[in-house]
Each structure stands twice: as C-alpha cells, then as structure tokens.
Amino acid sequence: FSCVLVPACLRVCVEEEMALRVGVLTVSDRVSSGESSDKSGPLLAQRAKDVLSKHLVLMREVEIESAVVPDEVQDIQAILKRWSDWSEGAESTPKDLILTTGGTGFAPRDVTPEATRPLLEKECPGLVVAMLVESLKHTPHAMLSRPAAGIRGSTLIINLPGSTKAVEENFAAISVALPHGLALLSQKPSPLATQHDLKDTTSSSSSSSSDEPSQ
C-alpha cells in the first residue's frame, strides 16, 4: 500500500473542475439603488441550485455567485464579460451558466437583451421559445417579453423576466434541457446522449438483422 501526495495546486484545480459555476445577475435600478429588495435573484439562484445539483447528467457541486446592477448596458455587459471570459490573472474561471433577471420588457429602461445579444457568439432561440410558450399559458402579456439566450465561449447566458412569478414559469420551462445543454458545453459525456447512441445502435442492429436473407 502506498500513499501519493497531491500538490495543493492540483487539488484546487480538481475541486474547481468538479464545481458547476452559476452566475445570477439581477438587473434593476430600484434594487441597485436600495429602494427595493431583490426577490427574483435569490429565487432564481435557489431554483438553479435545486435543479442542477440533483441532475445525474452533471454530477457536480453547484456554486452560485450573485450580483445586482442598474438598467445600464455597460454595467450589465461588464458583469457578463467578467463572468464568461478567460483572462490572465483572473481570480476565478468563467461561469458555466449565467442567468439574468429583469430588464426584458418594453419599458424605456429595459435594456438587458440589448446588452446581452452583442456578446453572444451563438444564439439559442429554442430556449427563448420554450420560455415564451410556457409564459403564454399564463398571460397574454408574455408576448411583450424580449429575452435573449446564447453562448459566449463556454458559458450559456439566458435572460429571464424580473417578476418572481415569471422567473418560476420561465426557469421551469428550460430546466428540463439545461443539464444536458451544460454537459454538452463542458464536453462531458451525458447519460442522455449515451441513451441516444444505444437506441441508434439497437435500431441499426435490428435493421441489419431484418435485411439478412433467411436461411
């Protein structure tokens, strides 16, 4: 029996790799100025942790970091860039997932989608459609929501509305696909993908067998 000592730096790297990093950004002038308390941000953080920490696709501890900014494009983009970009000497690695809440409506100060879209390298319209379809089941006003969703580097960024009710509805709509999407982004094997591969293999085998001439 032998004991191998692992350097502290390697232990840190392993621990960081095992953690799923999530950023929750609340965009609100009133919350930022202290005029009102943040309700949607903590709710979104809790829902994300509940869903992602229990999913077998990811099998990683969930670390949540939260922030609040006013409805200003530059302030929103500063956090999105800090949370999604690799930079030399950075204190932390990029987030796997960024969820924003607030600033997606028709009001003049609602600029979260405008701050988000220019930073995206790939858009994810399916996530937006899923959220809108679910919200429309509850209110026709959902058609006035303008969320953006997409990928920057290896980070998935999704805009959600600002009300707690809308946060519940929208996150529930995308939570089914999020773990699989994050697994694909991190290039880790997903049980769902494995199941698909097995089905394809089984189908191919069955097809080949049926094509063989009877003896």
PDB file of C-alpha atoms in Angstrom:
ATOM      1  CA  PHE A   1       0.000   0.000   0.000  1.00  0.00           C
ATOM      2  CA  SER A   2       1.396   3.393  -0.964  1.00  0.00           C
ATOM      3  CA  CYS A   3       0.210   6.929  -0.370  1.00  0.00           C
ATOM      4  CA  VAL A   4       0.537   9.562  -3.063  1.00  0.00           C
ATOM      5  CA  LEU A   5       0.659  13.177  -2.000  1.00  0.00           C
ATOM      6  CA  VAL A   6      -1.210  15.530  -4.352  1.00  0.00           C
ATOM      7  CA  PRO A   7       0.096  19.119  -4.558  1.00  0.00           C
ATOM      8  CA  ALA A   8      -2.318  21.743  -3.251  1.00  0.00           C
ATOM      9  CA  CYS A   9      -2.492  23.477  -6.655  1.00  0.00           C
ATOM     10  CA  LEU A  10      -3.671  20.251  -8.292  1.00  0.00           C
ATOM     11  CA  ARG A  11      -6.281  19.707  -5.575  1.00  0.00           C
ATOM     12  CA  VAL A  12      -7.629  23.199  -6.229  1.00  0.00           C
ATOM     13  CA  CYS A  13      -7.830  22.527  -9.966  1.00  0.00           C
ATOM     14  CA  VAL A  14      -9.719  19.278  -9.384  1.00  0.00           C
ATOM     15  CA  GLU A  15     -12.140  20.960  -6.971  1.00  0.00           C
ATOM     16  CA  GLU A  16     -12.765  23.828  -9.371  1.00  0.00           C
ATOM     17  CA  GLU A  17     -13.321  21.392 -12.249  1.00  0.00           C
ATOM     18  CA  MET A  18     -15.879  19.472 -10.196  1.00  0.00           C
ATOM     19  CA  ALA A  19     -17.918  22.590  -9.420  1.00  0.00           C
ATOM     20  CA  LEU A  20     -20.631  23.853 -11.758  1.00  0.00           C
ATOM     21  CA  ARG A  21     -20.309  27.635 -11.683  1.00  0.00           C
ATOM     22  CA  VAL A  22     -23.529  29.643 -11.992  1.00  0.00           C
ATOM     23  CA  GLY A  23     -23.901  33.414 -12.009  1.00  0.00           C
ATOM     24  CA  VAL A  24     -27.220  35.097 -11.206  1.00  0.00           C
ATOM     25  CA  LEU A  25     -27.442  38.734 -12.245  1.00  0.00           C
ATOM     26  CA  THR A  26     -30.336  40.925 -11.114  1.00  0.00           C
ATOM     27  CA  VAL A  27     -30.831  43.930 -13.391  1.00  0.00           C
ATOM     28  CA  SER A  28     -32.856  46.625 -11.650  1.00  0.00           C
ATOM     29  CA  ASP A  29     -32.469  50.330 -10.957  1.00  0.00           C
ATOM     30  CA  ARG A  30     -34.560  50.093  -7.789  1.00  0.00           C
ATOM     31  CA  VAL A  31     -32.752  47.091  -6.342  1.00  0.00           C
ATOM     32  CA  SER A  32     -29.363  48.521  -7.285  1.00  0.00           C
ATOM     33  CA  SER A  33     -30.130  51.806  -5.522  1.00  0.00           C
ATOM     34  CA  GLY A  34     -31.511  50.085  -2.441  1.00  0.00           C
ATOM     35  CA  GLU A  35     -35.081  51.304  -2.967  1.00  0.00           C
ATOM     36  CA  SER A  36     -36.403  47.737  -3.029  1.00  0.00           C
ATOM     37  CA  SER A  37     -35.173  44.288  -2.057  1.00  0.00           C
ATOM     38  CA  ASP A  38     -34.101  41.645  -4.546  1.00  0.00           C
ATOM     39  CA  LYS A  39     -36.651  38.824  -4.659  1.00  0.00           C
ATOM     40  CA  SER A  40     -36.233  37.361  -8.145  1.00  0.00           C
ATOM     41  CA  GLY A  41     -32.439  36.935  -7.914  1.00  0.00           C
ATOM     42  CA  PRO A  42     -32.376  34.752  -4.779  1.00  0.00           C
ATOM     43  CA  LEU A  43     -35.360  32.779  -6.066  1.00  0.00           C
ATOM     44  CA  LEU A  44     -33.627  32.108  -9.383  1.00  0.00           C
ATOM     45  CA  ALA A  45     -30.417  31.104  -7.600  1.00  0.00           C
ATOM     46  CA  GLN A  46     -32.284  28.627  -5.420  1.00  0.00           C
ATOM     47  CA  ARG A  47     -34.204  27.116  -8.329  1.00  0.00           C
ATOM     48  CA  ALA A  48     -30.988  26.724 -10.332  1.00  0.00           C
ATOM     49  CA  LYS A  49     -29.224  25.031  -7.433  1.00  0.00           C
ATOM     50  CA  ASP A  50     -32.192  22.717  -6.778  1.00  0.00           C
ATOM     51  CA  VAL A  51     -32.385  21.574 -10.401  1.00  0.00           C
ATOM     52  CA  LEU A  52     -28.711  21.388 -11.353  1.00  0.00           C
ATOM     53  CA  SER A  53     -27.299  19.858  -8.161  1.00  0.00           C
ATOM     54  CA  LYS A  54     -29.657  16.874  -8.341  1.00  0.00           C
ATOM     55  CA  HIS A  55     -29.318  16.059 -12.030  1.00  0.00           C
ATOM     56  CA  LEU A  56     -27.408  12.913 -12.971  1.00  0.00           C
ATOM     57  CA  VAL A  57     -26.181  14.418 -16.239  1.00  0.00           C
ATOM     58  CA  LEU A  58     -23.917  16.885 -14.420  1.00  0.00           C
ATOM     59  CA  MET A  59     -22.902  15.178 -11.162  1.00  0.00           C
ATOM     60  CA  ARG A  60     -21.144  18.320  -9.981  1.00  0.00           C
ATOM     61  CA  GLU A  61     -21.455  20.611  -6.991  1.00  0.00           C
ATOM     62  CA  VAL A  62     -23.196  23.892  -7.845  1.00  0.00           C
ATOM     63  CA  GLU A  63     -21.547  27.176  -6.877  1.00  0.00           C
ATOM     64  CA  ILE A  64     -23.702  30.303  -7.140  1.00  0.00           C
ATOM     65  CA  GLU A  65     -22.420  33.869  -7.388  1.00  0.00           C
ATOM     66  CA  SER A  66     -24.928  36.723  -7.415  1.00  0.00           C
ATOM     67  CA  ALA A  67     -24.712  40.388  -8.373  1.00  0.00           C
ATOM     68  CA  VAL A  68     -27.012  43.378  -8.850  1.00  0.00           C
ATOM     69  CA  VAL A  69     -26.606  46.142 -11.442  1.00  0.00           C
ATOM     70  CA  PRO A  70     -28.787  49.049 -12.625  1.00  0.00           C
ATOM     71  CA  ASP A  71     -30.515  49.023 -16.015  1.00  0.00           C
ATOM     72  CA  GLU A  72     -27.412  50.221 -17.866  1.00  0.00           C
ATOM     73  CA  VAL A  73     -25.924  48.396 -20.863  1.00  0.00           C
ATOM     74  CA  GLN A  74     -22.326  48.992 -19.776  1.00  0.00           C
ATOM     75  CA  ASP A  75     -22.919  47.736 -16.235  1.00  0.00           C
ATOM     76  CA  ILE A  76     -24.712  44.621 -17.467  1.00  0.00           C
ATOM     77  CA  GLN A  77     -22.030  43.839 -20.040  1.00  0.00           C
ATOM     78  CA  ALA A  78     -19.222  44.354 -17.532  1.00  0.00           C
ATOM     79  CA  ILE A  79     -20.573  41.540 -15.342  1.00  0.00           C
ATOM     80  CA  LEU A  80     -21.413  39.267 -18.277  1.00  0.00           C
ATOM     81  CA  LYS A  81     -17.882  39.639 -19.644  1.00  0.00           C
ATOM     82  CA  ARG A  82     -16.249  39.144 -16.240  1.00  0.00           C
ATOM     83  CA  TRP A  83     -18.254  36.002 -15.640  1.00  0.00           C
ATOM     84  CA  SER A  84     -17.809  34.473 -19.100  1.00  0.00           C
ATOM     85  CA  ASP A  85     -14.310  35.439 -20.302  1.00  0.00           C
ATOM     86  CA  TRP A  86     -10.946  33.849 -19.549  1.00  0.00           C
ATOM     87  CA  SER A  87      -8.334  36.408 -18.595  1.00  0.00           C
ATOM     88  CA  GLU A  88      -4.777  36.097 -17.367  1.00  0.00           C
ATOM     89  CA  GLY A  89      -4.531  36.578 -13.632  1.00  0.00           C
ATOM     90  CA  ALA A  90      -8.301  36.310 -13.148  1.00  0.00           C
ATOM     91  CA  GLU A  91      -9.431  35.340  -9.652  1.00  0.00           C
ATOM     92  CA  SER A  92     -11.914  32.760 -10.942  1.00  0.00           C
ATOM     93  CA  THR A  93     -12.688  30.716 -14.022  1.00  0.00           C
ATOM     94  CA  PRO A  94     -15.675  31.545 -16.266  1.00  0.00           C
ATOM     95  CA  LYS A  95     -19.170  30.540 -15.235  1.00  0.00           C
ATOM     96  CA  ASP A  96     -20.821  27.572 -16.899  1.00  0.00           C
ATOM     97  CA  LEU A  97     -24.205  29.315 -16.744  1.00  0.00           C
ATOM     98  CA  ILE A  98     -25.326  32.935 -16.329  1.00  0.00           C
ATOM     99  CA  LEU A  99     -28.960  33.696 -15.568  1.00  0.00           C
ATOM    100  CA  THR A 100     -30.141  37.298 -15.624  1.00  0.00           C
ATOM    101  CA  THR A 101     -33.444  38.519 -14.231  1.00  0.00           C
ATOM    102  CA  GLY A 102     -35.073  41.830 -15.131  1.00  0.00           C
ATOM    103  CA  GLY A 103     -34.971  44.353 -17.947  1.00  0.00           C
ATOM    104  CA  THR A 104     -36.561  42.238 -20.687  1.00  0.00           C
ATOM    105  CA  GLY A 105     -39.791  44.189 -21.237  1.00  0.00           C
ATOM    106  CA  PHE A 106     -40.972  47.243 -23.173  1.00  0.00           C
ATOM    107  CA  ALA A 107     -40.066  49.966 -20.659  1.00  0.00           C
ATOM    108  CA  PRO A 108     -37.508  52.540 -21.867  1.00  0.00           C
ATOM    109  CA  ARG A 109     -35.002  51.345 -19.248  1.00  0.00           C
ATOM    110  CA  ASP A 110     -35.367  47.639 -20.178  1.00  0.00           C
ATOM    111  CA  VAL A 111     -32.068  47.001 -21.956  1.00  0.00           C
ATOM    112  CA  THR A 112     -30.910  43.581 -20.784  1.00  0.00           C
ATOM    113  CA  PRO A 113     -31.394  41.888 -24.205  1.00  0.00           C
ATOM    114  CA  GLU A 114     -29.601  44.778 -25.927  1.00  0.00           C
ATOM    115  CA  ALA A 115     -26.686  44.352 -23.522  1.00  0.00           C
ATOM    116  CA  THR A 116     -26.615  40.581 -23.944  1.00  0.00           C
ATOM    117  CA  ARG A 117     -27.010  39.955 -27.688  1.00  0.00           C
ATOM    118  CA  PRO A 118     -23.811  41.712 -28.886  1.00  0.00           C
ATOM    119  CA  LEU A 119     -21.787  39.488 -26.536  1.00  0.00           C
ATOM    120  CA  LEU A 120     -23.216  36.194 -27.784  1.00  0.00           C
ATOM    121  CA  GLU A 121     -21.232  34.040 -30.210  1.00  0.00           C
ATOM    122  CA  LYS A 122     -24.104  31.596 -30.770  1.00  0.00           C
ATOM    123  CA  GLU A 123     -27.780  32.296 -30.156  1.00  0.00           C
ATOM    124  CA  CYS A 124     -30.075  29.684 -28.588  1.00  0.00           C
ATOM    125  CA  PRO A 125     -33.570  30.522 -29.856  1.00  0.00           C
ATOM    126  CA  GLY A 126     -35.021  27.235 -28.623  1.00  0.00           C
ATOM    127  CA  LEU A 127     -34.610  28.325 -25.012  1.00  0.00           C
ATOM    128  CA  VAL A 128     -36.338  31.626 -25.728  1.00  0.00           C
ATOM    129  CA  VAL A 129     -39.226  29.906 -27.499  1.00  0.00           C
ATOM    130  CA  ALA A 130     -39.662  27.447 -24.621  1.00  0.00           C
ATOM    131  CA  MET A 131     -39.891  30.286 -22.100  1.00  0.00           C
ATOM    132  CA  LEU A 132     -42.345  32.309 -24.172  1.00  0.00           C
ATOM    133  CA  VAL A 133     -44.579  29.318 -24.893  1.00  0.00           C
ATOM    134  CA  GLU A 134     -44.793  28.461 -21.195  1.00  0.00           C
ATOM    135  CA  SER A 135     -45.445  32.070 -20.153  1.00  0.00           C
ATOM    136  CA  LEU A 136     -48.212  32.477 -22.740  1.00  0.00           C
ATOM    137  CA  LYS A 137     -50.093  29.692 -20.985  1.00  0.00           C
ATOM    138  CA  HIS A 138     -50.422  32.028 -18.002  1.00  0.00           C
ATOM    139  CA  THR A 139     -50.758  35.512 -19.510  1.00  0.00           C
ATOM    140  CA  PRO A 140     -51.034  37.093 -22.983  1.00  0.00           C
ATOM    141  CA  HIS A 141     -48.646  39.796 -21.763  1.00  0.00           C
ATOM    142  CA  ALA A 142     -45.843  37.245 -22.098  1.00  0.00           C
ATOM    143  CA  MET A 143     -45.615  38.198 -25.769  1.00  0.00           C
ATOM    144  CA  LEU A 144     -44.169  41.529 -24.600  1.00  0.00           C
ATOM    145  CA  SER A 145     -41.096  39.823 -23.149  1.00  0.00           C
ATOM    146  CA  ARG A 146     -37.873  40.104 -25.210  1.00  0.00           C
ATOM    147  CA  PRO A 147     -35.338  37.687 -23.684  1.00  0.00           C
ATOM    148  CA  ALA A 148     -32.080  36.687 -25.311  1.00  0.00           C
ATOM    149  CA  ALA A 149     -30.224  33.416 -24.841  1.00  0.00           C
ATOM    150  CA  GLY A 150     -26.957  32.153 -26.242  1.00  0.00           C
ATOM    151  CA  ILE A 151     -23.389  31.019 -25.771  1.00  0.00           C
ATOM    152  CA  ARG A 152     -20.251  33.064 -25.166  1.00  0.00           C
ATOM    153  CA  GLY A 153     -17.117  30.955 -25.047  1.00  0.00           C
ATOM    154  CA  SER A 154     -18.131  28.008 -22.880  1.00  0.00           C
ATOM    155  CA  THR A 155     -20.772  29.954 -20.959  1.00  0.00           C
ATOM    156  CA  LEU A 156     -24.521  29.734 -21.505  1.00  0.00           C
ATOM    157  CA  ILE A 157     -26.270  33.084 -20.911  1.00  0.00           C
ATOM    158  CA  ILE A 158     -30.052  33.322 -20.507  1.00  0.00           C
ATOM    159  CA  ASN A 159     -32.250  36.372 -19.855  1.00  0.00           C
ATOM    160  CA  LEU A 160     -35.315  35.874 -17.679  1.00  0.00           C
ATOM    161  CA  PRO A 161     -38.027  38.401 -16.701  1.00  0.00           C
ATOM    162  CA  GLY A 162     -37.928  40.322 -13.430  1.00  0.00           C
ATOM    163  CA  SER A 163     -41.048  39.164 -11.595  1.00  0.00           C
ATOM    164  CA  THR A 164     -40.841  36.177  -9.266  1.00  0.00           C
ATOM    165  CA  LYS A 165     -43.862  34.557 -10.935  1.00  0.00           C
ATOM    166  CA  ALA A 166     -42.291  34.856 -14.384  1.00  0.00           C
ATOM    167  CA  VAL A 167     -38.968  33.568 -13.057  1.00  0.00           C
ATOM    168  CA  GLU A 168     -40.702  30.450 -11.718  1.00  0.00           C
ATOM    169  CA  GLU A 169     -42.516  29.827 -15.019  1.00  0.00           C
ATOM    170  CA  ASN A 170     -39.595  30.560 -17.316  1.00  0.00           C
ATOM    171  CA  PHE A 171     -36.982  28.589 -15.406  1.00  0.00           C
ATOM    172  CA  ALA A 172     -39.314  25.610 -15.096  1.00  0.00           C
ATOM    173  CA  ALA A 173     -39.733  25.668 -18.887  1.00  0.00           C
ATOM    174  CA  ILE A 174     -35.998  25.381 -19.602  1.00  0.00           C
ATOM    175  CA  SER A 175     -34.882  23.329 -16.598  1.00  0.00           C
ATOM    176  CA  VAL A 176     -35.553  20.028 -18.390  1.00  0.00           C
ATOM    177  CA  ALA A 177     -32.965  20.742 -21.095  1.00  0.00           C
ATOM    178  CA  LEU A 178     -30.429  22.805 -19.131  1.00  0.00           C
ATOM    179  CA  PRO A 179     -28.393  19.942 -17.594  1.00  0.00           C
ATOM    180  CA  HIS A 180     -27.947  18.219 -20.957  1.00  0.00           C
ATOM    181  CA  GLY A 181     -27.019  21.508 -22.640  1.00  0.00           C
ATOM    182  CA  LEU A 182     -24.446  22.344 -19.975  1.00  0.00           C
ATOM    183  CA  ALA A 183     -22.952  18.869 -20.243  1.00  0.00           C
ATOM    184  CA  LEU A 184     -22.532  19.361 -23.989  1.00  0.00           C
ATOM    185  CA  LEU A 185     -20.929  22.768 -23.471  1.00  0.00           C
ATOM    186  CA  SER A 186     -18.424  21.375 -20.993  1.00  0.00           C
ATOM    187  CA  GLN A 187     -17.714  18.470 -23.401  1.00  0.00           C
ATOM    188  CA  LYS A 188     -18.543  15.930 -20.715  1.00  0.00           C
ATOM    189  CA  PRO A 189     -20.392  12.690 -21.567  1.00  0.00           C
ATOM    190  CA  SER A 190     -24.122  12.886 -20.949  1.00  0.00           C
ATOM    191  CA  PRO A 191     -26.246   9.857 -19.993  1.00  0.00           C
ATOM    192  CA  LEU A 192     -28.933  11.239 -22.307  1.00  0.00           C
ATOM    193  CA  ALA A 193     -26.521  11.254 -25.247  1.00  0.00           C
ATOM    194  CA  THR A 194     -25.441   7.719 -24.336  1.00  0.00           C
ATOM    195  CA  GLN A 195     -29.063   6.592 -24.338  1.00  0.00           C
ATOM    196  CA  HIS A 196     -29.498   8.086 -27.809  1.00  0.00           C
ATOM    197  CA  ASP A 197     -26.375   6.290 -29.040  1.00  0.00           C
ATOM    198  CA  LEU A 198     -27.641   2.984 -27.650  1.00  0.00           C
ATOM    199  CA  LYS A 199     -31.001   3.467 -29.349  1.00  0.00           C
ATOM    200  CA  ASP A 200     -29.282   4.238 -32.649  1.00  0.00           C
ATOM    201  CA  THR A 201     -27.078   1.142 -32.296  1.00  0.00           C
ATOM    202  CA  THR A 202     -30.059  -1.053 -31.431  1.00  0.00           C
ATOM    203  CA  SER A 203     -32.046   0.322 -34.363  1.00  0.00           C
ATOM    204  CA  SER A 204     -29.141  -0.280 -36.739  1.00  0.00           C
ATOM    205  CA  SER A 205     -28.683  -3.840 -35.464  1.00  0.00           C
ATOM    206  CA  SER A 206     -32.377  -4.587 -35.836  1.00  0.00           C
ATOM    207  CA  SER A 207     -32.396  -3.126 -39.316  1.00  0.00           C
ATOM    208  CA  SER A 208     -29.359  -5.178 -40.344  1.00  0.00           C
ATOM    209  CA  SER A 209     -30.897  -8.351 -38.982  1.00  0.00           C
ATOM    210  CA  SER A 210     -34.131  -7.817 -40.862  1.00  0.00           C
ATOM    211  CA  ASP A 211     -32.230  -7.223 -44.095  1.00  0.00           C
ATOM    212  CA  GLU A 212     -30.404 -10.568 -43.878  1.00  0.00           C
ATOM    213  CA  PRO A 213     -31.896 -13.299 -46.109  1.00  0.00           C
ATOM    214  CA  SER A 214     -33.455 -16.208 -44.237  1.00  0.00           C
ATOM    215  CA  GLN A 215     -31.514 -19.489 -44.354  1.00  0.00           C
TER     216      GLN A 215
END
